[in-house]
Coordinates of C-alpha atoms and ligand atoms in Angstrom, one line a residue:
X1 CA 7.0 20.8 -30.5
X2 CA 5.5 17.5 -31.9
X3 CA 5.3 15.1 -28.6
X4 CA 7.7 11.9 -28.5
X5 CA 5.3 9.0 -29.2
X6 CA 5.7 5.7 -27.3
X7 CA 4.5 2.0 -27.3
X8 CA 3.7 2.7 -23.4
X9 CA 3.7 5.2 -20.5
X10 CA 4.1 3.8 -17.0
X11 CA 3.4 6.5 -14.4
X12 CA 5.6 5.3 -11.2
X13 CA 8.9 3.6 -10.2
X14 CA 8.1 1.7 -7.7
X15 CA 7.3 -2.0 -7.2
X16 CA 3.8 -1.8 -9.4
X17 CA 6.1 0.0 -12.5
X18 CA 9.0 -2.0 -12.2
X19 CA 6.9 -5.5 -12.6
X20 CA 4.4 -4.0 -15.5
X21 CA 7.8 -3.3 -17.1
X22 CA 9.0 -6.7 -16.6
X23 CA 6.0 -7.8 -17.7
X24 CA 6.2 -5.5 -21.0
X25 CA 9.5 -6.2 -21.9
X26 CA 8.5 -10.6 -21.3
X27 CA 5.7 -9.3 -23.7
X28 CA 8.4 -7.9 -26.5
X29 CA 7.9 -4.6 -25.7
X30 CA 10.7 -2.4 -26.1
X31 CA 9.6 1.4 -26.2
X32 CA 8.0 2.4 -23.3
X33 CA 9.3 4.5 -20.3
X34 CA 8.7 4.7 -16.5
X35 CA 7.9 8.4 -15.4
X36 CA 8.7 9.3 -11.8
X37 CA 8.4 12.3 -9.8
X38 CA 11.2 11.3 -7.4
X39 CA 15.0 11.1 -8.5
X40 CA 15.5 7.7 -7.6
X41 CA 13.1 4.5 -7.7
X42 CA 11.5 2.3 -5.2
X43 CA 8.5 4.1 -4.5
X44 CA 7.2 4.1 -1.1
X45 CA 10.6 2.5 -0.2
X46 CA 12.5 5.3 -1.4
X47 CA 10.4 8.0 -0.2
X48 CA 10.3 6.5 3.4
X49 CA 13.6 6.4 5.0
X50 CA 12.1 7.4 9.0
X51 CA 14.3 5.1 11.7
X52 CA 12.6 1.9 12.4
X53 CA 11.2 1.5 8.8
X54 CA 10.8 -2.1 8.2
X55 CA 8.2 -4.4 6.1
X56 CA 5.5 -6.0 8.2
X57 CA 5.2 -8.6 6.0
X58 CA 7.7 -11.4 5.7
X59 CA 9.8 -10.9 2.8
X60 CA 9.8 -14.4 1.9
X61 CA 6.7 -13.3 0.8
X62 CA 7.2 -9.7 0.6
X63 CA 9.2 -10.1 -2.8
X64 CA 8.1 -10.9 -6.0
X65 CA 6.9 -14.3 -6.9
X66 CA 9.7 -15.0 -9.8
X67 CA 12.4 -13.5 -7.9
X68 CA 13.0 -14.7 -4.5
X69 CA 16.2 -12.9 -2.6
X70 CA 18.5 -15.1 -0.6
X71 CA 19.9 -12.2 1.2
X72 CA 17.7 -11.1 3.4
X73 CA 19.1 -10.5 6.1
X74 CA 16.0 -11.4 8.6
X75 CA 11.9 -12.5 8.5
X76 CA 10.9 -8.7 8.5
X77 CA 13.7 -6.8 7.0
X78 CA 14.7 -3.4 7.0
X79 CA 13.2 -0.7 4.6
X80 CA 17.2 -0.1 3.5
X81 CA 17.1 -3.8 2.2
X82 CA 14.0 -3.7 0.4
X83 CA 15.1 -0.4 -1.5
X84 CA 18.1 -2.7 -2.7
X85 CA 16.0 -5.3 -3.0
X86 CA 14.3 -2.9 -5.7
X87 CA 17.6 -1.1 -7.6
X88 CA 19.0 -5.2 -8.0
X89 CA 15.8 -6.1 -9.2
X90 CA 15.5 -3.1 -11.9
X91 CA 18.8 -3.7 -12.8
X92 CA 19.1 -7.6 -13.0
X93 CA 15.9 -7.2 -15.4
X94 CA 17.8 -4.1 -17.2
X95 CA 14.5 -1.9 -16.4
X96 CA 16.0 1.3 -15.1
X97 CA 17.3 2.7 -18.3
X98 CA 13.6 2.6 -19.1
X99 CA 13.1 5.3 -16.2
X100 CA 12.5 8.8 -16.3
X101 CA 12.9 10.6 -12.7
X102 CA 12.3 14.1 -11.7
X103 CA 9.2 13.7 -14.1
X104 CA 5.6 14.4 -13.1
X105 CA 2.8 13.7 -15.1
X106 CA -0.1 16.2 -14.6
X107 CA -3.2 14.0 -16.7
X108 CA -3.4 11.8 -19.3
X109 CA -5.9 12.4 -21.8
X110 CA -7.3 9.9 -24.6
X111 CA -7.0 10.8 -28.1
X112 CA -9.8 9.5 -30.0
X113 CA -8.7 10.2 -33.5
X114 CA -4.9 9.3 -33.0
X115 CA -6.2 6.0 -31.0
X116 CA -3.3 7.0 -28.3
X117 CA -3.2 8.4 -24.5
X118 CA -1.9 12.0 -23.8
X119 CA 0.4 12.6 -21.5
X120 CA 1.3 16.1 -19.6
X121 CA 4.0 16.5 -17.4
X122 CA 4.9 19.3 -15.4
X123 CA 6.3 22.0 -17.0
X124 CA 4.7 21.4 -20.4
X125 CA 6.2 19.1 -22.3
X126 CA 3.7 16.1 -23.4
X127 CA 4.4 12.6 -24.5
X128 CA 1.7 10.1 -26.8
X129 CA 1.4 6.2 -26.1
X130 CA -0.5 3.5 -27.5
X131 CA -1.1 1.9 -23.7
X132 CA -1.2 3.6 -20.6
X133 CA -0.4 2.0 -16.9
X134 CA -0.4 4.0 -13.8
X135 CA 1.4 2.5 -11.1
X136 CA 0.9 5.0 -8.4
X137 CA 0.6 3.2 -5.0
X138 CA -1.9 3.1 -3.0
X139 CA -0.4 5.0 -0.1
X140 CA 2.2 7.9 -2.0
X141 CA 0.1 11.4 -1.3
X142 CA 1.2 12.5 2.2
X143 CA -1.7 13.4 4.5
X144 CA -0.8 16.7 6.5
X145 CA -3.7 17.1 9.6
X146 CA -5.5 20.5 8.9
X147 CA -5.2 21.4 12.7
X148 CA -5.8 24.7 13.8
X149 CA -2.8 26.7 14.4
X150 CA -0.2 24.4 12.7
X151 CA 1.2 27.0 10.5
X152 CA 2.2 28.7 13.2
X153 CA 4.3 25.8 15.0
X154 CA 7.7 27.8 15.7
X155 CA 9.4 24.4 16.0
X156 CA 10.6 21.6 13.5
X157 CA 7.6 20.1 11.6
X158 CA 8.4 16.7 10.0
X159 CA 6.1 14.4 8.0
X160 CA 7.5 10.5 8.0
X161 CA 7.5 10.8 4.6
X162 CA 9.9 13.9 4.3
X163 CA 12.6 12.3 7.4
X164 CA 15.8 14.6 7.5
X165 CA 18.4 12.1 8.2
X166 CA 21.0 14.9 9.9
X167 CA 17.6 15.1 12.6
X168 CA 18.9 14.1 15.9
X169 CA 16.1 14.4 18.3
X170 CA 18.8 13.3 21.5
X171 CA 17.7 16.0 24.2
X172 CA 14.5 17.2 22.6
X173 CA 10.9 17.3 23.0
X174 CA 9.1 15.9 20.7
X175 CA 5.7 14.8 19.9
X176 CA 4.4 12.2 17.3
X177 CA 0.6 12.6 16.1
X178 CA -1.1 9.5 14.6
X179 CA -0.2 5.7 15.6
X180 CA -0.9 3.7 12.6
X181 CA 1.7 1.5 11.7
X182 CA 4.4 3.7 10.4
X183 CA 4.6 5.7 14.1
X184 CA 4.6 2.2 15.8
X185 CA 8.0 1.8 13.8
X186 CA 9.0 5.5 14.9
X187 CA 7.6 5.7 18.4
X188 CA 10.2 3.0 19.7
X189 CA 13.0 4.6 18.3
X190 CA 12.2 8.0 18.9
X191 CA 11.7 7.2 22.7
X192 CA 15.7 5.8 22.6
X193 CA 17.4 9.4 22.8
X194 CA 14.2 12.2 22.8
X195 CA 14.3 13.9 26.0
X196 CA 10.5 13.6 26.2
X197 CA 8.1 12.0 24.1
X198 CA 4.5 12.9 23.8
X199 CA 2.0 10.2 21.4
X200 CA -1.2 12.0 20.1
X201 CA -3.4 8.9 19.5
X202 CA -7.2 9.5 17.8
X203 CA -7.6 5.8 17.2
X204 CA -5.9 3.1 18.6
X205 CA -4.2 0.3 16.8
X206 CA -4.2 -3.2 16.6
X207 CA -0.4 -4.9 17.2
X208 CA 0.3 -8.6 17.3
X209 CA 3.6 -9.6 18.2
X210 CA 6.5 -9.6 15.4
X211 CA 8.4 -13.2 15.1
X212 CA 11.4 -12.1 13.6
X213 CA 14.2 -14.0 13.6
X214 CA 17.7 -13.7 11.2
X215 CA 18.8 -15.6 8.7
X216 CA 21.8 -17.5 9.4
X217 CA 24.7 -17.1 6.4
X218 CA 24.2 -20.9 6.0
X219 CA 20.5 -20.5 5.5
X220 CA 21.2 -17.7 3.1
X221 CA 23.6 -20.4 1.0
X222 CA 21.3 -22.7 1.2
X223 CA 18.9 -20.2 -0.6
X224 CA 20.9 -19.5 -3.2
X225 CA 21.9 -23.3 -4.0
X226 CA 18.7 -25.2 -4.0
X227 CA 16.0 -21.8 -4.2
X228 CA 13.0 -24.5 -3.5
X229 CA 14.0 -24.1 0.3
X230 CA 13.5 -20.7 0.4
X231 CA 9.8 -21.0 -1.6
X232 CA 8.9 -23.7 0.5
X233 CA 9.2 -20.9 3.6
X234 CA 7.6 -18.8 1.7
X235 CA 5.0 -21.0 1.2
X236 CA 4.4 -21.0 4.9
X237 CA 4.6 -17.5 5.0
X238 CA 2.4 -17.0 2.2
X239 CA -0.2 -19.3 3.9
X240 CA -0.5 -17.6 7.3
X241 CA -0.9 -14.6 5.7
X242 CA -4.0 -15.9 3.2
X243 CA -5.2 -17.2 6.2
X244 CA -5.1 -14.3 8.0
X245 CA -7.1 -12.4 5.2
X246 CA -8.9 -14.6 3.9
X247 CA -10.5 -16.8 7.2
X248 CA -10.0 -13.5 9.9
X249 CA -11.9 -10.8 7.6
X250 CA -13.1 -12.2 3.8
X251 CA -15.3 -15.0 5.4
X252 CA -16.2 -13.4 8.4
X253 CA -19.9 -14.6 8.0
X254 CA -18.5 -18.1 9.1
X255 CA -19.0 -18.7 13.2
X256 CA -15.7 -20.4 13.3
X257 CA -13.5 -17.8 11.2
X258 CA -15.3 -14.9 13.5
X259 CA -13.8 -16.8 16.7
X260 CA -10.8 -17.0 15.1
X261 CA -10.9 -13.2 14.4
X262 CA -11.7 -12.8 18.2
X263 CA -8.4 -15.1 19.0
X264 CA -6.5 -12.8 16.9
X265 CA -7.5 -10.0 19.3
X266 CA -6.9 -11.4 22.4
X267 CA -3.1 -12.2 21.2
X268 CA -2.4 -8.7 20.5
X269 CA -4.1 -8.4 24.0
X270 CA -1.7 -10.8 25.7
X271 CA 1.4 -8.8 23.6
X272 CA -0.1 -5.5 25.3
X273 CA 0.1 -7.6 28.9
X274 CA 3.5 -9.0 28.5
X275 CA 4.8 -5.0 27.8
X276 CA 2.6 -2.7 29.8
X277 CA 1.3 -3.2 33.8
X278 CA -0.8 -0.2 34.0
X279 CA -4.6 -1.6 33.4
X280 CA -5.9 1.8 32.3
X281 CA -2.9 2.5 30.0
X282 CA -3.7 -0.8 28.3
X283 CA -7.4 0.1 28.4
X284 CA -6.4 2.8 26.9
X285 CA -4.1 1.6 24.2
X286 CA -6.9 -0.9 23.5
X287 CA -8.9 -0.3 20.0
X288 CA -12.7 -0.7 20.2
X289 CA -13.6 -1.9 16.6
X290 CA -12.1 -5.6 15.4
X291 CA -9.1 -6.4 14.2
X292 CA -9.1 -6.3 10.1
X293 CA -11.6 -3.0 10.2
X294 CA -8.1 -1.7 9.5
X295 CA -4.6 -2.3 9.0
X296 CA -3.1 -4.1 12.4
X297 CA 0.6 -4.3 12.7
X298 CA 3.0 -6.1 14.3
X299 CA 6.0 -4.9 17.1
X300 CA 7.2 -6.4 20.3
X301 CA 8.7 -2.7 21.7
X302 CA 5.7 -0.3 20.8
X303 CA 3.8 -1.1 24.1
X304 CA 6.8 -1.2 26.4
X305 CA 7.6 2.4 24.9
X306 CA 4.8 3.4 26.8
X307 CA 5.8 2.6 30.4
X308 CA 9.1 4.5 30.2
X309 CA 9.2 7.7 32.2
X310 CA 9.6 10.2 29.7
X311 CA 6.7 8.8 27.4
X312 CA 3.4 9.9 27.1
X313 CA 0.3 8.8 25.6
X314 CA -2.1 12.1 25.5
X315 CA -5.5 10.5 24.0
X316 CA -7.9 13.1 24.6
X317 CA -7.4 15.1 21.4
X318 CA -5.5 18.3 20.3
X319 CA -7.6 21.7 20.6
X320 CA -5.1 23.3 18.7
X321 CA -1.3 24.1 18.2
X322 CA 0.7 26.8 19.6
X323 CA 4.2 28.4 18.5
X324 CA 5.8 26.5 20.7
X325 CA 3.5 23.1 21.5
X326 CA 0.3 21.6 21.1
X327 CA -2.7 22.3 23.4
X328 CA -4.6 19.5 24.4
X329 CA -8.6 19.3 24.9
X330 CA -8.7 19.3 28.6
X331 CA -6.9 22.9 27.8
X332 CA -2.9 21.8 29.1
X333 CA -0.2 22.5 26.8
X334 CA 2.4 20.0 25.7
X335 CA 5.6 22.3 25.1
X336 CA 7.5 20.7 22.1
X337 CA 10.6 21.3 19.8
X338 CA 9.6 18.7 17.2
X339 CA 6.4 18.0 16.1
X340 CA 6.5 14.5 13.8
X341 CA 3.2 13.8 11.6
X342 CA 2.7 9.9 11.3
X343 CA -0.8 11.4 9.7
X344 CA -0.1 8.5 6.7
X345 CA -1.4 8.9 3.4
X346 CA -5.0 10.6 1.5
X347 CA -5.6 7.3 -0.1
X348 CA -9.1 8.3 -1.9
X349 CA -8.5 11.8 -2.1
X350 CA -5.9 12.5 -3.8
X351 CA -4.8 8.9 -5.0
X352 CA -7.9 7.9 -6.8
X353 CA -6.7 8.8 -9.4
X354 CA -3.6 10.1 -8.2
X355 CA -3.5 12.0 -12.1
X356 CA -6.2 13.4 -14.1
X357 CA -7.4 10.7 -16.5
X358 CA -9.8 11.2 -18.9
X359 CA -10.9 8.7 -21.1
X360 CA -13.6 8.3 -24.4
X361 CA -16.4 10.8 -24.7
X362 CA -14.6 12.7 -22.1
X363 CA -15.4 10.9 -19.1
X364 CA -12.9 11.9 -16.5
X365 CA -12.3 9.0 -13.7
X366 CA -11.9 10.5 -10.8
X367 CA -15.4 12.4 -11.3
X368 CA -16.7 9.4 -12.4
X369 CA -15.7 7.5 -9.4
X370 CA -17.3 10.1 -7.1
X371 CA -20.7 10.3 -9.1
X372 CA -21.2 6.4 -9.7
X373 CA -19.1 3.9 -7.5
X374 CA -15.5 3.4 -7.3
X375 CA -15.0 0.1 -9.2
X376 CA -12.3 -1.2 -11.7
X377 CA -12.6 -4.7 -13.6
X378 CA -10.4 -7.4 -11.8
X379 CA -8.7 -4.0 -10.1
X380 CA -7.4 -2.8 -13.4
X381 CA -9.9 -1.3 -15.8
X382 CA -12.5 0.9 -16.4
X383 CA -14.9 1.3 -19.2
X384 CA -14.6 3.9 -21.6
X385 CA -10.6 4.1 -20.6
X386 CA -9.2 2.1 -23.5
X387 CA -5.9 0.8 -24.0
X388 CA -5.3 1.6 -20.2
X389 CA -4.9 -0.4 -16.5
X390 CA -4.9 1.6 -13.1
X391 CA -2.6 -0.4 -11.1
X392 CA -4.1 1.0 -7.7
X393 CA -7.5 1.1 -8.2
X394 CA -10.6 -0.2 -6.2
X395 CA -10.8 -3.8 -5.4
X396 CA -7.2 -4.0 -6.4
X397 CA -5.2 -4.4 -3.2
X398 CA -4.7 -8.2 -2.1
X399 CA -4.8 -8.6 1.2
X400 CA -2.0 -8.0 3.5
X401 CA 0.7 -8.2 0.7
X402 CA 1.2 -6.2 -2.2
X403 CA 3.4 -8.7 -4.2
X404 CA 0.2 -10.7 -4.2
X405 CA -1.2 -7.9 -6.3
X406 CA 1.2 -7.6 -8.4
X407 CA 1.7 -11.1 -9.2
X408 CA -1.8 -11.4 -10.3
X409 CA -1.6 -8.0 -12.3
X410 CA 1.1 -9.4 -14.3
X411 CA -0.4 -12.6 -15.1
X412 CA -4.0 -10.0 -16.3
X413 CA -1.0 -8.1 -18.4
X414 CA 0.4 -11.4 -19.8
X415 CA -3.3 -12.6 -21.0
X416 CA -5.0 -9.2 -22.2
X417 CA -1.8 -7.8 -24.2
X418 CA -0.6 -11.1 -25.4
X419 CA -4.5 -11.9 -26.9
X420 CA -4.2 -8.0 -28.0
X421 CA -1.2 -8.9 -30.3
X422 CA -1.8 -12.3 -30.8
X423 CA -4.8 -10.7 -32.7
X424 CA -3.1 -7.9 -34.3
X425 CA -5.4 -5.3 -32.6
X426 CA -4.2 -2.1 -31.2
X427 CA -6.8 -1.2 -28.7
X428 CA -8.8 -2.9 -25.5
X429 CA -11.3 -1.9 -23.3
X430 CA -13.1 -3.6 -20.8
X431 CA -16.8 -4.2 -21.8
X432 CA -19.5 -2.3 -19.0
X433 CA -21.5 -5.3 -19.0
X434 CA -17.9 -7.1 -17.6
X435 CA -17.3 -4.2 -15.4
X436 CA -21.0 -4.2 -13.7
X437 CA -20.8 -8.2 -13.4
X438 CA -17.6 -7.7 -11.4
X439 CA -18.7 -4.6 -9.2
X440 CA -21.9 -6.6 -8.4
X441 CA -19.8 -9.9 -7.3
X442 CA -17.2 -7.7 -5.2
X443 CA -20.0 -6.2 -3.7
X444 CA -22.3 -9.3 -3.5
X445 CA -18.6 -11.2 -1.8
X446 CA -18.1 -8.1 0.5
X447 CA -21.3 -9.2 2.6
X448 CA -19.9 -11.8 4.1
X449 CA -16.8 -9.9 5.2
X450 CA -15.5 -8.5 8.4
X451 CA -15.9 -5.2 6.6
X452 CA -19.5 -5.5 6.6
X453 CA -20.8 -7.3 9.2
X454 CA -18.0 -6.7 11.8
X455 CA -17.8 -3.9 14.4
X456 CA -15.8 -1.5 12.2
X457 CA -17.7 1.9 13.0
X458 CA -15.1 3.6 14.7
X459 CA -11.8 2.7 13.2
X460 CA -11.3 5.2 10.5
X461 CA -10.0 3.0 8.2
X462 CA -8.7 3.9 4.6
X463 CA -10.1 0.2 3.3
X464 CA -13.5 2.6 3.3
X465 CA -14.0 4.9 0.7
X466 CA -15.6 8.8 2.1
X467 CA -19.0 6.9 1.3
X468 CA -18.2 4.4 3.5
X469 CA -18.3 1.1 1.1
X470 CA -15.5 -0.7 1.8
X471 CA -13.8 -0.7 -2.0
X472 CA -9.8 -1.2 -1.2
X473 CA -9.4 -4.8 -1.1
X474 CA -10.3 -7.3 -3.2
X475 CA -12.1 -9.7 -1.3
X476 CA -11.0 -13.1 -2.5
X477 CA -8.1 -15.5 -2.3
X478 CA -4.4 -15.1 -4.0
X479 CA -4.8 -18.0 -6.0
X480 CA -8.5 -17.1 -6.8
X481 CA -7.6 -14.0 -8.3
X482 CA -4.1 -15.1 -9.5
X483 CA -6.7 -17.8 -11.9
X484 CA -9.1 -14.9 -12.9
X485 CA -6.4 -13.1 -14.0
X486 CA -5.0 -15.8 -16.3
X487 CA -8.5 -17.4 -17.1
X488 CA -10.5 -14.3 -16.9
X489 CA -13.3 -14.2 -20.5
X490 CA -11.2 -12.2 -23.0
X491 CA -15.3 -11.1 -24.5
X492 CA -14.4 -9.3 -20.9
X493 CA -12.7 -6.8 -23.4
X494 CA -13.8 -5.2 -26.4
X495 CA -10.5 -6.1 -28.4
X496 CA -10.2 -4.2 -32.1
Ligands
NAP1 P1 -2.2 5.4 8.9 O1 -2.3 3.9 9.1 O2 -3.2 6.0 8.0 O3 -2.1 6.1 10.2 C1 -2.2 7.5 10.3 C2 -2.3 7.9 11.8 O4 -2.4 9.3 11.9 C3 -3.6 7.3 12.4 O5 -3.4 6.9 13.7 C4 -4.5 8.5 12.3 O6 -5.6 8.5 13.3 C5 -3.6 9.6 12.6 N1 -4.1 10.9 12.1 C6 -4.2 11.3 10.9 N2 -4.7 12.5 10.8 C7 -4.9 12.9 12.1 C8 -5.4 14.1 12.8 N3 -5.8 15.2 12.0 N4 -5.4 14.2 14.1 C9 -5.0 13.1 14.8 N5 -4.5 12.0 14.3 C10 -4.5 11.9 13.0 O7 -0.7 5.7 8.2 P2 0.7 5.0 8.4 O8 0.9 4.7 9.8 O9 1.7 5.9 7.7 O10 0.5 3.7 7.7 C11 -0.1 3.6 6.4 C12 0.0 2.3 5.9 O11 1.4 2.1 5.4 C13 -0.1 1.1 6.8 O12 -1.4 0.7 7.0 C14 0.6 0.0 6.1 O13 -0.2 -0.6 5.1 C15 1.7 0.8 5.4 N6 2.9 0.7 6.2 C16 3.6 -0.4 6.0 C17 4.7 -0.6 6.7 C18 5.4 -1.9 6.4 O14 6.2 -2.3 7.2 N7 5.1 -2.5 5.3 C19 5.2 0.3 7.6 C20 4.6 1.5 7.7 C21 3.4 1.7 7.0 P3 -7.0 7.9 12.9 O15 -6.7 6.4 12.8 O16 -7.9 8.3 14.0 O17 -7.4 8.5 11.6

């Protein structure tokens, strides 16, 4: 069967998809499709539906920068809102008839001769574009801990990823391994009704206090009315956050800005001693690396969930698991109904790529990745991949907030496709001299950062790669990387 040829293929349905297809269709593009594996769209805030799921990240600034929502309901709102935050922003831009779900692409492969990407979904069938974007999040491959004996758990096994709403653990034992900052969500809520609670901890985790606070229906009127009220809190939002980032962990090598890093600590400190009297339960709740070597979060109930009777915080490891609980290292057993995974995500693993791609001459990313040095051009391109951006790549992710990516993405998407037409080419690739320069300049900027020169050896942090180079984030402002991408040298790219 002859495979139905497209403008563009967008692998993913989530926030990344949905704005490249914004972008597209600003762009005049018309025939291009969104391929998702799920059956609904939203990404990671479809696929996580755990209790407690909420953005750490104000959504005044948690929402993207040309479409600001009067009606959320609070600062940090609830994952439910933000997945309607997503369906109203698909449909107000007439995007989801664009989507495709219950479709997974295996690999995309680049046709030389044709000039057009490849694309193979599961169960056979294959579709041809002229452009290719993969918009597969950073954090959407599940990671399930290979511990010894969990096959044979006799018990409930839940990942946060795969929640069964209808699960009522009122009466139960339950244990949750990992505490990142999707089981500091959980933990609080879990602890309302379980019978007993038991927290497998490996690494501590960093928690500043949350200031939350709702949004009145008058101050939600007032959004909608005159919208500059609501961007001039985002703008305050937006501004703590950079600063954050950008003073906290991209300039680390600045005395002051490491102080301030050190402030940030003892704050989190001080929200541990308002919750929790016990010294060595703090000292144990305390991580030993600095804040920024990973992702820090923010709740005022996590800590206090520790000082209830029927919580535990077991921080010695797991030996192994039994049929009917987990054995700990100092050899007692934990007996357990439920056993919950907040285990997060294999970010480099199985995400980088999180498809097979394999560009000109054959060169297949991921292996390429492994055997040079994970780098992309401005977070979105790779030499010898023409006519194709990788969303989530190295050096892509902006800081704290995602949106921040994206906006700077679209504004690369608005300069490099509009130049591509304006000149009546059909193909682009990023040049390697470009690509070099830029890996060389991350690298050279990543010196100076928290990353490098901070106390970051035992945080097991996904901002490193398995080589241990720190090649997540991109370490630079917003608005510095919101100008590359619309001033970036378009002799970057070999447009033809
Ligand atoms: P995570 O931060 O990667 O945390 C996973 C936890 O599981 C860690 O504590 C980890 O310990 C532990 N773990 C993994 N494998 C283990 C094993 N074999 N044995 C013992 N412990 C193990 O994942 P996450 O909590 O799902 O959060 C991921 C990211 O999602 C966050 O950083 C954040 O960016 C995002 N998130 C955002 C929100 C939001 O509100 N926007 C909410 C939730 C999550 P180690 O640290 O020792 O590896």
């Amino acid at each position: 069967m002859p495979s139905e040829q497209l403008d563009v293929v967008i692998v993913g349905a989530g926030f990344a998809g949905i704005g490249a297809a914004i972008q597209l269709k600003r762009l005049g593009f018309r025939d291009f499709v969104l391929l998702d594996r799920e059956d609904d769209l939203g990404g990671t805030w479809y696929v996580n539906h755990y209790p407690g799921l909420a953005v750490d990240v104000p959504t005044t600034t948690y929402s993207y920068f040309f479409e600001p929502n009067p009606n959320w309901s609070r600062l940090f709102s609830t994952g439910t809102e933000i997945k309607k935050y997503a369906d109203d922003v698909a449909d107000k831009y007439d995007v989801r008839r664009h989507i495709r779900f219950n479709t997974t692409v295996e690999s995309a492969r680049w046709d030389e001769d044709a000039s057009l990407w490849r694309v193979a979904l599961a169960g056979g069938d294959t579709l041809s574009a002229r452009y290719l974007i993969t918009a597969t999040g950073f954090l959407s491959q599940p990671r399930l801990p290979d511990i010894k004996g969990i096959a044979d758990f006799a018990g409930k096994i839940v990942h946060t990823t795969e929640w069964d709403d209808n699960y009522n653990p009122a009466g139960e034992r339950v244990a949750v391994i990992g505490t990142g900052a999707t089981a500091v969500q959980l933990i609080p809520e879990l602890a309302k009704s379980a019978a007993d609670l038991t927290v497998y901890q490996r690494t501590p985790i960093w928690v500043a206090p949350k200031l939350d606070f709702h949004f009145s229906d008058r101050a939600k009127r007032l959004f909608s009315r005159l919208p500059w009220t609501q961007r001039a809190i985002r703008a305050i939002t937006d501004t703590i956050y950079e600063l954050m980032i950008n003073v906290g962990v991209v300039h680390y090598n600045v005395p002051l800005f490491r102080r301030l890093n050190i402030s940030a600590m003892d704050l989190c400190k001080i929200n541990q001693f308002l919750q929790i009297r016990d010294k060595e339960l703090r000292r144990r709740l305390t991580p030993d690396y600095d804040i920024g070597c990973k992702r820090p979060t923010f709740s005022n109930s996590y800590f206090r969930t520790f000082t209830k009777p029927h919580v535990h915080l077991q921080s010695d490891g797991i030996d192994h698991i039994a049929t009917d609980g987990i054995v700990n290292s100092d050899g007692t057993k934990t007996v357990i109904d439920t056993l919950v995974l907040a285990t997060g995500f294999d970010l480099w693993e199985a995400n980088f790529p999180a498809i097979e791609v394999v560009g000109r001459q054959g060169r297949n990313l991921g292996k390429w990745w492994r055997e040079t040095r994970f780098q992309a051009y401005q977070g979105v391109s790779m030499p010898y991949f023409p006519n194709y951006l990788s969303l989530a790549s190295p050096y892509a992710f902006l800081g704290l907030n995602f949106f921040n990516t994206m906006e700077y993405q679209m504004r690369l998407m608005d300069r490099l496709f509009g130049e591509v037409k304006r000149r009546g080419a059909s193909t682009f690739e990023v040049t390697e001299e470009a690509n070099t320069a830029y890996l060389d300049r991350m690298t050279e900027l990543l010196g100076d950062s928290l990353w490098t020169l901070g106390n970051c050896a035992s945080s097991r942090s996904y901002y490193f790669n398995p080589k241990g180079e720190p090649s997540l984030l991109r370490p630079m402002s917003t608005q510095d990387a919101i100008e590359e991408a619309s001033e970036f040298p378009l002799s970057d790219y070999r447009i033809a």
